[in-house]
Coordinates of C-alpha atoms in Angstrom, one line a residue:
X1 CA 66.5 64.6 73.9
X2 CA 65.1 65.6 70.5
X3 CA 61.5 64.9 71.7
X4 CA 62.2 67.1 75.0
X5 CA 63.4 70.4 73.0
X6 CA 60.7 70.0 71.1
X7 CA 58.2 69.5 74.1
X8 CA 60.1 72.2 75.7
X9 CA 58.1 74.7 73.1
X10 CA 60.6 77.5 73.3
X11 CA 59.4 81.1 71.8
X12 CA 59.5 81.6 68.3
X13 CA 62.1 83.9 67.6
X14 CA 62.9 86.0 64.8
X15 CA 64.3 83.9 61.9
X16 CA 61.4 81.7 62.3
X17 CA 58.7 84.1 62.5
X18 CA 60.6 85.8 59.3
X19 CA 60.0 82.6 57.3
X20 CA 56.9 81.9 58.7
X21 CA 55.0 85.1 57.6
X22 CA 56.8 85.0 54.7
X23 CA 55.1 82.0 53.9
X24 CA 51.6 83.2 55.4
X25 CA 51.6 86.1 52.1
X26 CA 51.8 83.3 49.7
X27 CA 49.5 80.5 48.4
X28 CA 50.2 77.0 47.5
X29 CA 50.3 78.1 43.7
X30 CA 52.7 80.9 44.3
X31 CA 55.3 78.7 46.5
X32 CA 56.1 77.2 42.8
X33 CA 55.9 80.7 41.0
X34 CA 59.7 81.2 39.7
X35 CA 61.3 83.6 42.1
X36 CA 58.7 84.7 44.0
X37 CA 58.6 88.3 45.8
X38 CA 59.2 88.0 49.3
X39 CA 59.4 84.6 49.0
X40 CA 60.1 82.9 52.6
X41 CA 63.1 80.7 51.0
X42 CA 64.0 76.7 51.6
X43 CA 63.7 73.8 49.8
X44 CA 60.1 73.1 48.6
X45 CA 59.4 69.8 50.3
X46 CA 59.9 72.3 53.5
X47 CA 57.9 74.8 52.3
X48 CA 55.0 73.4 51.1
X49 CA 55.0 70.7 54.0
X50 CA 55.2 74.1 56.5
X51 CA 52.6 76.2 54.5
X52 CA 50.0 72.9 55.2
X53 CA 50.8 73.4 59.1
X54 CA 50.2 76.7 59.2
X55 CA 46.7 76.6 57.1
X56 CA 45.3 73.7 59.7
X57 CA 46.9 75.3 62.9
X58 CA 47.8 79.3 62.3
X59 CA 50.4 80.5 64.6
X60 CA 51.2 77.2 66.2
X61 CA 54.7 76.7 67.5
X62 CA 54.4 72.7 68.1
X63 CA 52.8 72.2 64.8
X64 CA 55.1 74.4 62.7
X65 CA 58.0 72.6 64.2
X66 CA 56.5 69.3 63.7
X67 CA 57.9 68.3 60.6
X68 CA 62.0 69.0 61.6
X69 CA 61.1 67.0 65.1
X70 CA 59.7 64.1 63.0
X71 CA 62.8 64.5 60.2
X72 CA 65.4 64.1 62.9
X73 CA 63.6 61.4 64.4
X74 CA 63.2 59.6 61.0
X75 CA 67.3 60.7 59.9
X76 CA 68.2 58.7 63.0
X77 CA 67.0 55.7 61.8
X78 CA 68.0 56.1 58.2
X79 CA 71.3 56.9 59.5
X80 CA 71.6 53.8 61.2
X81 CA 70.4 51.6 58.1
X82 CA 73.1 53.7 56.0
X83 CA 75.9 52.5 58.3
X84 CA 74.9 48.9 58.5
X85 CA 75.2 48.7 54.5
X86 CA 78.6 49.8 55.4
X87 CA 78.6 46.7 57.7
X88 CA 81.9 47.7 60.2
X89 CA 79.8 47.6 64.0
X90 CA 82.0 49.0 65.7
X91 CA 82.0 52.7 63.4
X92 CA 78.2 52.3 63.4
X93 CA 78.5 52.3 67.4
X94 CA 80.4 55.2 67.2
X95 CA 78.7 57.4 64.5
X96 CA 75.4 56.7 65.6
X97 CA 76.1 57.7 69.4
X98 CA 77.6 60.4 68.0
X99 CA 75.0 61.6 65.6
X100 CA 72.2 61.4 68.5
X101 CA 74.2 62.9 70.5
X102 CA 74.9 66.0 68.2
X103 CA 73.8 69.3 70.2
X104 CA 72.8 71.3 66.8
X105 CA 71.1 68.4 65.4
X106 CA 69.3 67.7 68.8
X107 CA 68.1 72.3 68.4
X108 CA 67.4 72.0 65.0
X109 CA 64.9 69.6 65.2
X110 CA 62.5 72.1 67.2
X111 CA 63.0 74.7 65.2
X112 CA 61.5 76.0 61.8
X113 CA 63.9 75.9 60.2
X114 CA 64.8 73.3 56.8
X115 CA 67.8 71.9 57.9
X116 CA 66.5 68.6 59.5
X117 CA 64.1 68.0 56.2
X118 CA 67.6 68.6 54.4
X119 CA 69.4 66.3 56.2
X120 CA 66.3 63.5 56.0
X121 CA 66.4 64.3 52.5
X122 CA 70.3 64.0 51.7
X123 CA 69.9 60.6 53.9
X124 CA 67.1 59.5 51.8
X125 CA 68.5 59.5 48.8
X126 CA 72.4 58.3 50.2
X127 CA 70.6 55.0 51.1
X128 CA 69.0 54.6 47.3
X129 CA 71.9 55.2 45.3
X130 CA 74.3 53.2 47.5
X131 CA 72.5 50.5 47.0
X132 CA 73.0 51.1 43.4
X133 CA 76.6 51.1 43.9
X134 CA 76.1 46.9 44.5
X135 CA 73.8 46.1 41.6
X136 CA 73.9 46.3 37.5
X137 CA 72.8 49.8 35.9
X138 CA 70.5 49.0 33.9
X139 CA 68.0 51.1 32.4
X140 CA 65.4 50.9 35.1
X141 CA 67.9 51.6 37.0
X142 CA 69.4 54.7 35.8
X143 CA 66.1 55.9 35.0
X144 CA 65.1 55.0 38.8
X145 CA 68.2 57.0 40.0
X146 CA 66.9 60.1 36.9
X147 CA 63.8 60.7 38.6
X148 CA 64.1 60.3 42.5
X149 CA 67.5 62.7 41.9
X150 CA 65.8 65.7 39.7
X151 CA 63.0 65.5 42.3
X152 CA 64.9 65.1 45.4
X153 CA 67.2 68.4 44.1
X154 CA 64.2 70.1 44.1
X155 CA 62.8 69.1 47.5
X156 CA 66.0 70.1 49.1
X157 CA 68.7 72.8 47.7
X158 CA 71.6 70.9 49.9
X159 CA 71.0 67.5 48.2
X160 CA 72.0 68.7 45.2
X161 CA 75.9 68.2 46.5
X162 CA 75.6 64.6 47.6
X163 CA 73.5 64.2 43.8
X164 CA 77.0 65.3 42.2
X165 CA 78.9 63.7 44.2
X166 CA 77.1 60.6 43.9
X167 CA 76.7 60.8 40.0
X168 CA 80.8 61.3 40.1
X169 CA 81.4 58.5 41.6
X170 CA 79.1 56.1 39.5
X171 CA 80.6 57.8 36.0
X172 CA 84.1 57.5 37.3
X173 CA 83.6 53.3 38.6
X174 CA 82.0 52.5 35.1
X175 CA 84.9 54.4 33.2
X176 CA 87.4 52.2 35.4
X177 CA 85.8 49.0 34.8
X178 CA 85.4 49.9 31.0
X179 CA 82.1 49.2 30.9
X180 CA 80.6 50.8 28.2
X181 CA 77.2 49.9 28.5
X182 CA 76.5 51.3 31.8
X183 CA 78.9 54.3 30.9
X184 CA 76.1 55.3 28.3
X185 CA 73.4 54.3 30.9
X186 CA 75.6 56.6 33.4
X187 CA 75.8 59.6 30.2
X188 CA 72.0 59.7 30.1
X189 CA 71.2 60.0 34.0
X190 CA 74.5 62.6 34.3
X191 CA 72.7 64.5 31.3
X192 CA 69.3 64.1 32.6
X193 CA 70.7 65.3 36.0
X194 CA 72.2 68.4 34.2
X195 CA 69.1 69.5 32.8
X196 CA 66.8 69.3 35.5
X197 CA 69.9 71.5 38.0
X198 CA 69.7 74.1 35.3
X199 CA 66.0 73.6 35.1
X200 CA 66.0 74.6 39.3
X201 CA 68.4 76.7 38.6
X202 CA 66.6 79.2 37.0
X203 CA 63.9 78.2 38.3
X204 CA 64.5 78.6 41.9
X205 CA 68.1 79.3 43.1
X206 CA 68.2 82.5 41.4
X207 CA 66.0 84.2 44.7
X208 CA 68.7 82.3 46.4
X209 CA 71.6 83.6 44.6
X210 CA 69.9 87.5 44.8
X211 CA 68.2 87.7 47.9
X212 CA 70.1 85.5 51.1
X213 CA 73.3 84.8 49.8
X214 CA 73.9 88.2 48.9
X215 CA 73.5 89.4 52.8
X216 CA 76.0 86.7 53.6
X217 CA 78.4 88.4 51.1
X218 CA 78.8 91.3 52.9
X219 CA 79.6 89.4 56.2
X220 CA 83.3 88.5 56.7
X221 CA 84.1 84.4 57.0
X222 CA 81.1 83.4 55.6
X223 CA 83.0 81.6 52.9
X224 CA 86.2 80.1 52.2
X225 CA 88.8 82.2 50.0
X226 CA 89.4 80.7 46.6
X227 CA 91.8 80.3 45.3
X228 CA 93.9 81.6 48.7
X229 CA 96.0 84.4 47.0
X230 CA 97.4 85.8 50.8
X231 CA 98.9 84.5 54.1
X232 CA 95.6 85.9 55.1
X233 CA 93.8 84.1 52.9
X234 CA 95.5 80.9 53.7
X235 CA 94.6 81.3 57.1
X236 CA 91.1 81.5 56.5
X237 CA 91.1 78.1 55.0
X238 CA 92.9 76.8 58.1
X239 CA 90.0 78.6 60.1
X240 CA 87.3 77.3 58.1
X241 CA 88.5 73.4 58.1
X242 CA 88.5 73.6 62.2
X243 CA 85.4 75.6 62.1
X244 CA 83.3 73.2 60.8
X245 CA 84.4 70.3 63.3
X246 CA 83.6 72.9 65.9
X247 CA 80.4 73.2 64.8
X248 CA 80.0 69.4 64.9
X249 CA 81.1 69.5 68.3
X250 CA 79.0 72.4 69.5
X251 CA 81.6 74.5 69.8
X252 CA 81.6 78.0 68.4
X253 CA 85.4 78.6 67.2
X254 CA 84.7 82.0 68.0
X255 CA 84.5 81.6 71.6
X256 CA 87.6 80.2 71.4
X257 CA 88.6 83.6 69.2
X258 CA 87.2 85.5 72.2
X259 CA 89.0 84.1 74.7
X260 CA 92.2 84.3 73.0
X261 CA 91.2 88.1 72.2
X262 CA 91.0 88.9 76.1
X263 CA 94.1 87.5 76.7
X264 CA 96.0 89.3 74.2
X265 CA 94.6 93.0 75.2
X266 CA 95.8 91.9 79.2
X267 CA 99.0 94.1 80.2
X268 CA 102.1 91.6 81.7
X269 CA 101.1 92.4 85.6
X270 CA 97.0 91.6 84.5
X271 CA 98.0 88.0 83.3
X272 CA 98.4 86.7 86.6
X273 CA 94.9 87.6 87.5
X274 CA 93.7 86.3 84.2
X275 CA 91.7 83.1 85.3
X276 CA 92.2 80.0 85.2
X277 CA 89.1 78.8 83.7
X278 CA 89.6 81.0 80.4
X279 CA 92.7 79.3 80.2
X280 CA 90.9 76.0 80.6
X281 CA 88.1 77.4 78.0
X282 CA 91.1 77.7 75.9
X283 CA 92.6 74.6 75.8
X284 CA 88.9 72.6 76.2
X285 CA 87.7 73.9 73.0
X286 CA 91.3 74.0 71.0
X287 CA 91.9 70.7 72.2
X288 CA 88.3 69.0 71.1
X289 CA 88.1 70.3 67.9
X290 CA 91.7 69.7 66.8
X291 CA 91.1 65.9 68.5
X292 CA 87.8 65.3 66.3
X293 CA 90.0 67.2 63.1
X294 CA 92.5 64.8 63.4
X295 CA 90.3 61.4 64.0
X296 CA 88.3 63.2 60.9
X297 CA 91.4 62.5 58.5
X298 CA 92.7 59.5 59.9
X299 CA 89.1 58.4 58.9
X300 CA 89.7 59.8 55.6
X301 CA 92.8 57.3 54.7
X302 CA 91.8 53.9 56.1
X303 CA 88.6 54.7 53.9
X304 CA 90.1 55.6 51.0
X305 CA 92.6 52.3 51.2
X306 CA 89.5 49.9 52.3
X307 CA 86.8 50.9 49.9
X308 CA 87.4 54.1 47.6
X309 CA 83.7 54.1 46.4
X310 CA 82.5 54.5 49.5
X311 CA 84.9 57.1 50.3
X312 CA 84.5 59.1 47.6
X313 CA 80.4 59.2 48.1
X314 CA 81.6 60.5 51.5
X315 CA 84.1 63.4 50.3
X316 CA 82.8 64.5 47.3
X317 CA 79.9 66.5 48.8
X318 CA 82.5 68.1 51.2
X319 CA 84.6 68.9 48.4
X320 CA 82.3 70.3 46.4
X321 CA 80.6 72.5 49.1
X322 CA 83.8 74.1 49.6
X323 CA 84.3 75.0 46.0
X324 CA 80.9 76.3 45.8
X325 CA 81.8 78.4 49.2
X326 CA 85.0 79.1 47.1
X327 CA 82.6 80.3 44.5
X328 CA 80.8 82.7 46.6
X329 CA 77.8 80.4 46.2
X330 CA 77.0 79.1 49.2
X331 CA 78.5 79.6 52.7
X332 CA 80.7 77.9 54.7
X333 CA 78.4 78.7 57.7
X334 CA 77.0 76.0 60.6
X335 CA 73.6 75.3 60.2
X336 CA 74.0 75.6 56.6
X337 CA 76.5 72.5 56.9
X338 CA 74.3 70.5 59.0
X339 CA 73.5 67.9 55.8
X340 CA 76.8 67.0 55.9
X341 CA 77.5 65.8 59.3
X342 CA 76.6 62.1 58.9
X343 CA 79.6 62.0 56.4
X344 CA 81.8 63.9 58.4
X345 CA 80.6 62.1 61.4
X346 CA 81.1 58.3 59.7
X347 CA 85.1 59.6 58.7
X348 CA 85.9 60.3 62.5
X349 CA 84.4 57.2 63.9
X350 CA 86.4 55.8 61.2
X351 CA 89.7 56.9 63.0
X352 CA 88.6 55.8 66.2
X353 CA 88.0 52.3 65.0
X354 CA 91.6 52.6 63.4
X355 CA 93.3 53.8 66.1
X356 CA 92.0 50.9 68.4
X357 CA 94.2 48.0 68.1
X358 CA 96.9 50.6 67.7
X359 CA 96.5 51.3 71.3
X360 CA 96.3 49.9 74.9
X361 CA 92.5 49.3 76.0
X362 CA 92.4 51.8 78.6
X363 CA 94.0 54.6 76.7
X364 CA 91.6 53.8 73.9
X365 CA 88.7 54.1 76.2
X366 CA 90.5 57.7 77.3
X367 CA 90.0 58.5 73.4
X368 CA 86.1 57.7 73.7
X369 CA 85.7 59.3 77.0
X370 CA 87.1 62.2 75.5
X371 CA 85.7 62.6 72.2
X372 CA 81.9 62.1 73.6
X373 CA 82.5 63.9 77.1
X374 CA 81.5 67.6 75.3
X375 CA 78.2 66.3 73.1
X376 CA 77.2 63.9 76.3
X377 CA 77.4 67.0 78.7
X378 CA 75.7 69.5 76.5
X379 CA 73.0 66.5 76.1
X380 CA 72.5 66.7 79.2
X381 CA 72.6 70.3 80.1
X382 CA 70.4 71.4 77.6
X383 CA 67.8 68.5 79.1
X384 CA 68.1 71.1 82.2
X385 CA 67.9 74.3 80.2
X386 CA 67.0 73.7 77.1
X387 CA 68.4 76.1 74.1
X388 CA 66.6 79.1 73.0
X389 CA 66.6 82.5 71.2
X390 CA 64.6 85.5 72.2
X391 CA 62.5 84.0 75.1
X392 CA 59.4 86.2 74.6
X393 CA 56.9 84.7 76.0
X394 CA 58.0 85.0 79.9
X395 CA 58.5 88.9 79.0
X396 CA 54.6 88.9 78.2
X397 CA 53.8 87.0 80.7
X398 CA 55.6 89.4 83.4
X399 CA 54.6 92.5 81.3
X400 CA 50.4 91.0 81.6
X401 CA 50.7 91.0 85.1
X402 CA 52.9 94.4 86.1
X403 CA 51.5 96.7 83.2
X404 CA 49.2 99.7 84.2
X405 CA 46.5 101.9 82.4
X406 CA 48.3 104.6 80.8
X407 CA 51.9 102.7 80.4
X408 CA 53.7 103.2 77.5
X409 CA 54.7 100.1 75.1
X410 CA 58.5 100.2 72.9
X411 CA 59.3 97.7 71.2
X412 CA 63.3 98.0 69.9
X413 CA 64.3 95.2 67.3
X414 CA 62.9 92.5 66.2
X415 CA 59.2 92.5 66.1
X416 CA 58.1 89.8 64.0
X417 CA 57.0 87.7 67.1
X418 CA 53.9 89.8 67.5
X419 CA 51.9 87.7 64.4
X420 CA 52.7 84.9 67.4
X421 CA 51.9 86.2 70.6
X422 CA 50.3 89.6 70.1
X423 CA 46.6 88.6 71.0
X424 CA 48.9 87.6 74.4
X425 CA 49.8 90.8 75.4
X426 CA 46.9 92.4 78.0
X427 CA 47.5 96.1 75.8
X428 CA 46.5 97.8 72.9
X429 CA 49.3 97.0 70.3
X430 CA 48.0 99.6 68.1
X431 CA 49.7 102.3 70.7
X432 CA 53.0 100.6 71.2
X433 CA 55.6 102.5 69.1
X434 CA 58.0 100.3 67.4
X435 CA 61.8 101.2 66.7
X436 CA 64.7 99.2 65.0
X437 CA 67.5 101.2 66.9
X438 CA 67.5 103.0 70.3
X439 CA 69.9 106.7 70.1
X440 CA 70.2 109.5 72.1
X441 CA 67.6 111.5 70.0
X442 CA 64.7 109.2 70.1
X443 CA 65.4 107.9 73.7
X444 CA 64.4 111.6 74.5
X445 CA 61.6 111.5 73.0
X446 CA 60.0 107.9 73.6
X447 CA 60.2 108.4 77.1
X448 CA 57.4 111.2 77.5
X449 CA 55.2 109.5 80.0
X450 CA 55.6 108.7 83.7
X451 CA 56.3 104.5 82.6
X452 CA 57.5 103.4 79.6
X453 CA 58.5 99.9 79.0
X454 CA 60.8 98.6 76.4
X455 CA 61.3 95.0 74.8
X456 CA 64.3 95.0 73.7
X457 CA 65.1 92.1 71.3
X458 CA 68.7 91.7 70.1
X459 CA 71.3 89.3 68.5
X460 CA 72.8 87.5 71.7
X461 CA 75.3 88.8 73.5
X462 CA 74.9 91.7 71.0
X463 CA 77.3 94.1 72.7
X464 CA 74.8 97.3 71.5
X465 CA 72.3 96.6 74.9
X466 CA 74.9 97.9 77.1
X467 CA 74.9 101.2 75.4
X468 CA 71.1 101.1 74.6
X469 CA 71.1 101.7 78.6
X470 CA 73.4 103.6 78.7
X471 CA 71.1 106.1 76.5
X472 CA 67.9 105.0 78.7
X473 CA 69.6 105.4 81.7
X474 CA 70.6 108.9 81.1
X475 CA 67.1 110.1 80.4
X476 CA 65.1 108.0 82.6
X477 CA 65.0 105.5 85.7
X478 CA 65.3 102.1 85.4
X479 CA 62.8 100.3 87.7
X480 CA 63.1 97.0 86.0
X481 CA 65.4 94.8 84.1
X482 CA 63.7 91.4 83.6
X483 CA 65.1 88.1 81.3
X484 CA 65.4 84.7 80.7
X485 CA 67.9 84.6 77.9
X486 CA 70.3 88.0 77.1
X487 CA 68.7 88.7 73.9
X488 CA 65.3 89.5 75.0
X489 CA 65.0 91.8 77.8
X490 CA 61.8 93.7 79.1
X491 CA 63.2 97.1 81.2
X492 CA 60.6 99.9 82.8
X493 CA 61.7 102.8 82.9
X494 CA 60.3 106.0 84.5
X495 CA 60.8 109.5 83.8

């Protein structure tokens, strides 16, 4: 599935083509500069592993995606070594079903983005320092676990939270045991650790800190409220927890939000004509993530009362990316989380292993039917139509083969594809016009010729291209309306 979404070769679309040019304005020597301008952001095992792509290929969509494909190929393997130094069968079944199964891990693995290579990474260094957990600190050791932790913080910004986490966990079983010797062993790598995260710090999250996290800051529930100081506030948290097991899932909890939002505007004699399948919508996606929620923390106890390191190496990351979200410092947002799923993941195949001899057969085989029906059917949808944003290329394709001499070229929204497939397009670029927003004053005056055509590239579902043709329809005639995905449409219009 991950090879055929990556086969698939879907257009770049905005994001992507944001980082990638981003990265084409800066050498190898300046990816390590300290805050670079217009730096194109991510960890720098992404970066500089994406900058080499793009210097032996260009504008190459296979080969700039080659790196995430071959991380989530690679995390599926680690994944399953992980889980078999855990040594229950049937929760590695479960959670690595599960985890191939995963819709957003199966996406982000054809896409340029660095969330597979931070989720290899995270993996990576899981599977060294729980090995760790079995042996004597020594020295080597700890100096072993010093180096491969400062360097892996660096080649991924998420791994810094299963780092902590980890070195938590070791500190706190050495303190328990009273052994002082590898308490002063643990002292040294915790200190060493320290230094090198204020080190990167400065080094390097600062651009994060001023530059993308600030954007997020000004977009409601992108974090969790801390501390929760309002009923409000309180129901954020809620909110968030269930978000993030939607996300698992691959379901949005906002289309659950939308749902319930139609239903509540519908006057008493509409609500018998309100269909049944928004009802079933409803109770489809309330239904799976509160099921995976709830497997999630009956996971969370039997782990804690079989093998507390263990468990605590799972939650502690959690934990402490929710008190950095808390913090304003990094947001409780989907893709962002996507480093975490294998621990969230291994906690809910941990309840269904629990609940098993707590239940007949059959109705436990309801519970797996259930909990892998959504991930199995989007699987397999997305084999048929694979996911995509801003599906450009059969807009250029179409446009190459209706566009006449004298046409005129608008491009509204995002243009950043045109470093991709520019030297595509059968007409002189230099004459298109390009706008970031279509209103009734410039509709006026960008269509002035007998055909103009518009690419119009938006958010999906963005609710603003109903009222961009609403403004094009009142000054001109649409003769076309051509798409394969909402959020890139190609209209002709003549006056």
């Amino acid at each position: 599935m991950r090879l055929y979404q990556y086969l698939w070769n879907k257009s770049i679309w905005h994001d992507e083509a944001s980082f990638v040019l981003g990265l084409k304005n800066h050498s190898f020597a300046n990816l390590l500069a300290p805050v670079p301008e217009g730096s194109p952001g991510g960890g720098y095992a992404f970066m500089f592993l994406e900058k080499v792509m793009l210097e032996l290929f260009g504008y190459n969509e296979l080969a700039l995606r080659f790196f995430p494909f071959l991380a989530s190929i690679v995390s599926l393997v680690l994944f399953y070594f992980f889980l078999k130094q855990y040594g229950n069968r049937l929760v590695t079944s479960i959670a690595i079903a599960y985890f191939a199964l995963s819709d957003n891990l199966i996406y982000y693995a054809a896409e340029v983005r660095s969330y597979s290579i931070d989720l290899l990474i995270g993996l990576i260094f899981l599977n060294f320092s729980f090995t760790y957990l079995k042996k004597e600190l020594t020295r080597a050791n700890a100096l072993k676990l010093c180096v491969v932790g400062i360097i892996f913080m660096w080649l991924s910004h998420t791994t810094i939270f299963i780092i902590a986490g980890v070195g938590v966990v070791f500190g706190v079983d050495s303190l328990l045991k009273k052994d002082h010797k590898r308490a002063r062993a643990l002292l040294l790598l915790g200190l060493s650790w320290i230094a090198g995260f204020v080190l990167f710090y400065v080094f390097s999250l600062q651009l994060w800190k001023s530059g993308q996290l600030e954007a997020f800051q000004k977009t409601p529930m992108q974090f969790i409220p801390f501390p929760p100081t309002s009923i409000n506030d309180m129901l954020q948290c809620f909110i968030q927890f269930f978000r993030l097991f939607g996300y698992m899932i691959g379901l949005r909890l906002s289309m659950l939000g939308e749902h319930i939002d139609e239903l509540t505007k519908l006057t008493r004699p509409d609500l018998m004509k309100f269909s049944y399948t928004n009802l079933h919508i409803i109770l489809y996606i309330a239904l799976n993530i509160i099921g995976v929620a709830i497997l999630f923390v009956v996971g969370k106890i039997k782990t804690w009362q079989q093998n507390r390191k263990y468990y605590f190496i799972l939650i502690l990351p959690i934990l402490l990316v929710m008190i950095a979200s808390g913090l304003d410092s990094f947001p409780w947002r989907g893709r962002f989380l996507l480093f975490m799923f294998p621990l969230l993941i291994i906690l809910m195949a941990e309840g269904v292993a629990v609940i098993k001899p707590k239940v007949s057969k059959y109705t436990w085989l309801l519970i797996l039917f259930l909990l892998f029906f959504h991930p199995t059917v989007s699987a397999c949808y997305h084999i048929v139509k694979p996911r995509t944003l801003e599906e450009v290329k059969p807009l250029i394709k179409y446009i190459n083969q209706k566009y006449q001499e004298g046409d005129k070229v608008v491009i509204v929204g995002s243009n950043n594809w045109l470093a991709f497939y520019g030297k595509a397009l059968k007409l002189d670029l230099t004459k298109a016009n390009v706008v970031s927003d279509l209103n009734k004053e410039n509709v006026n005056n960008l269509i002035n010729k007998k055909r103009v055509w518009f690419f119009l590239i938006t958010a999906p579902n963005d609710k603003r291209v109903a009222v961009y043709e609403g403004y094009l329809n009142d000054v001109g005639s649409q003769e076309i309306k051509f798409f394969e995905r909402n959020n890139a449409i190609l209209y002709l219009y003549t006056k």
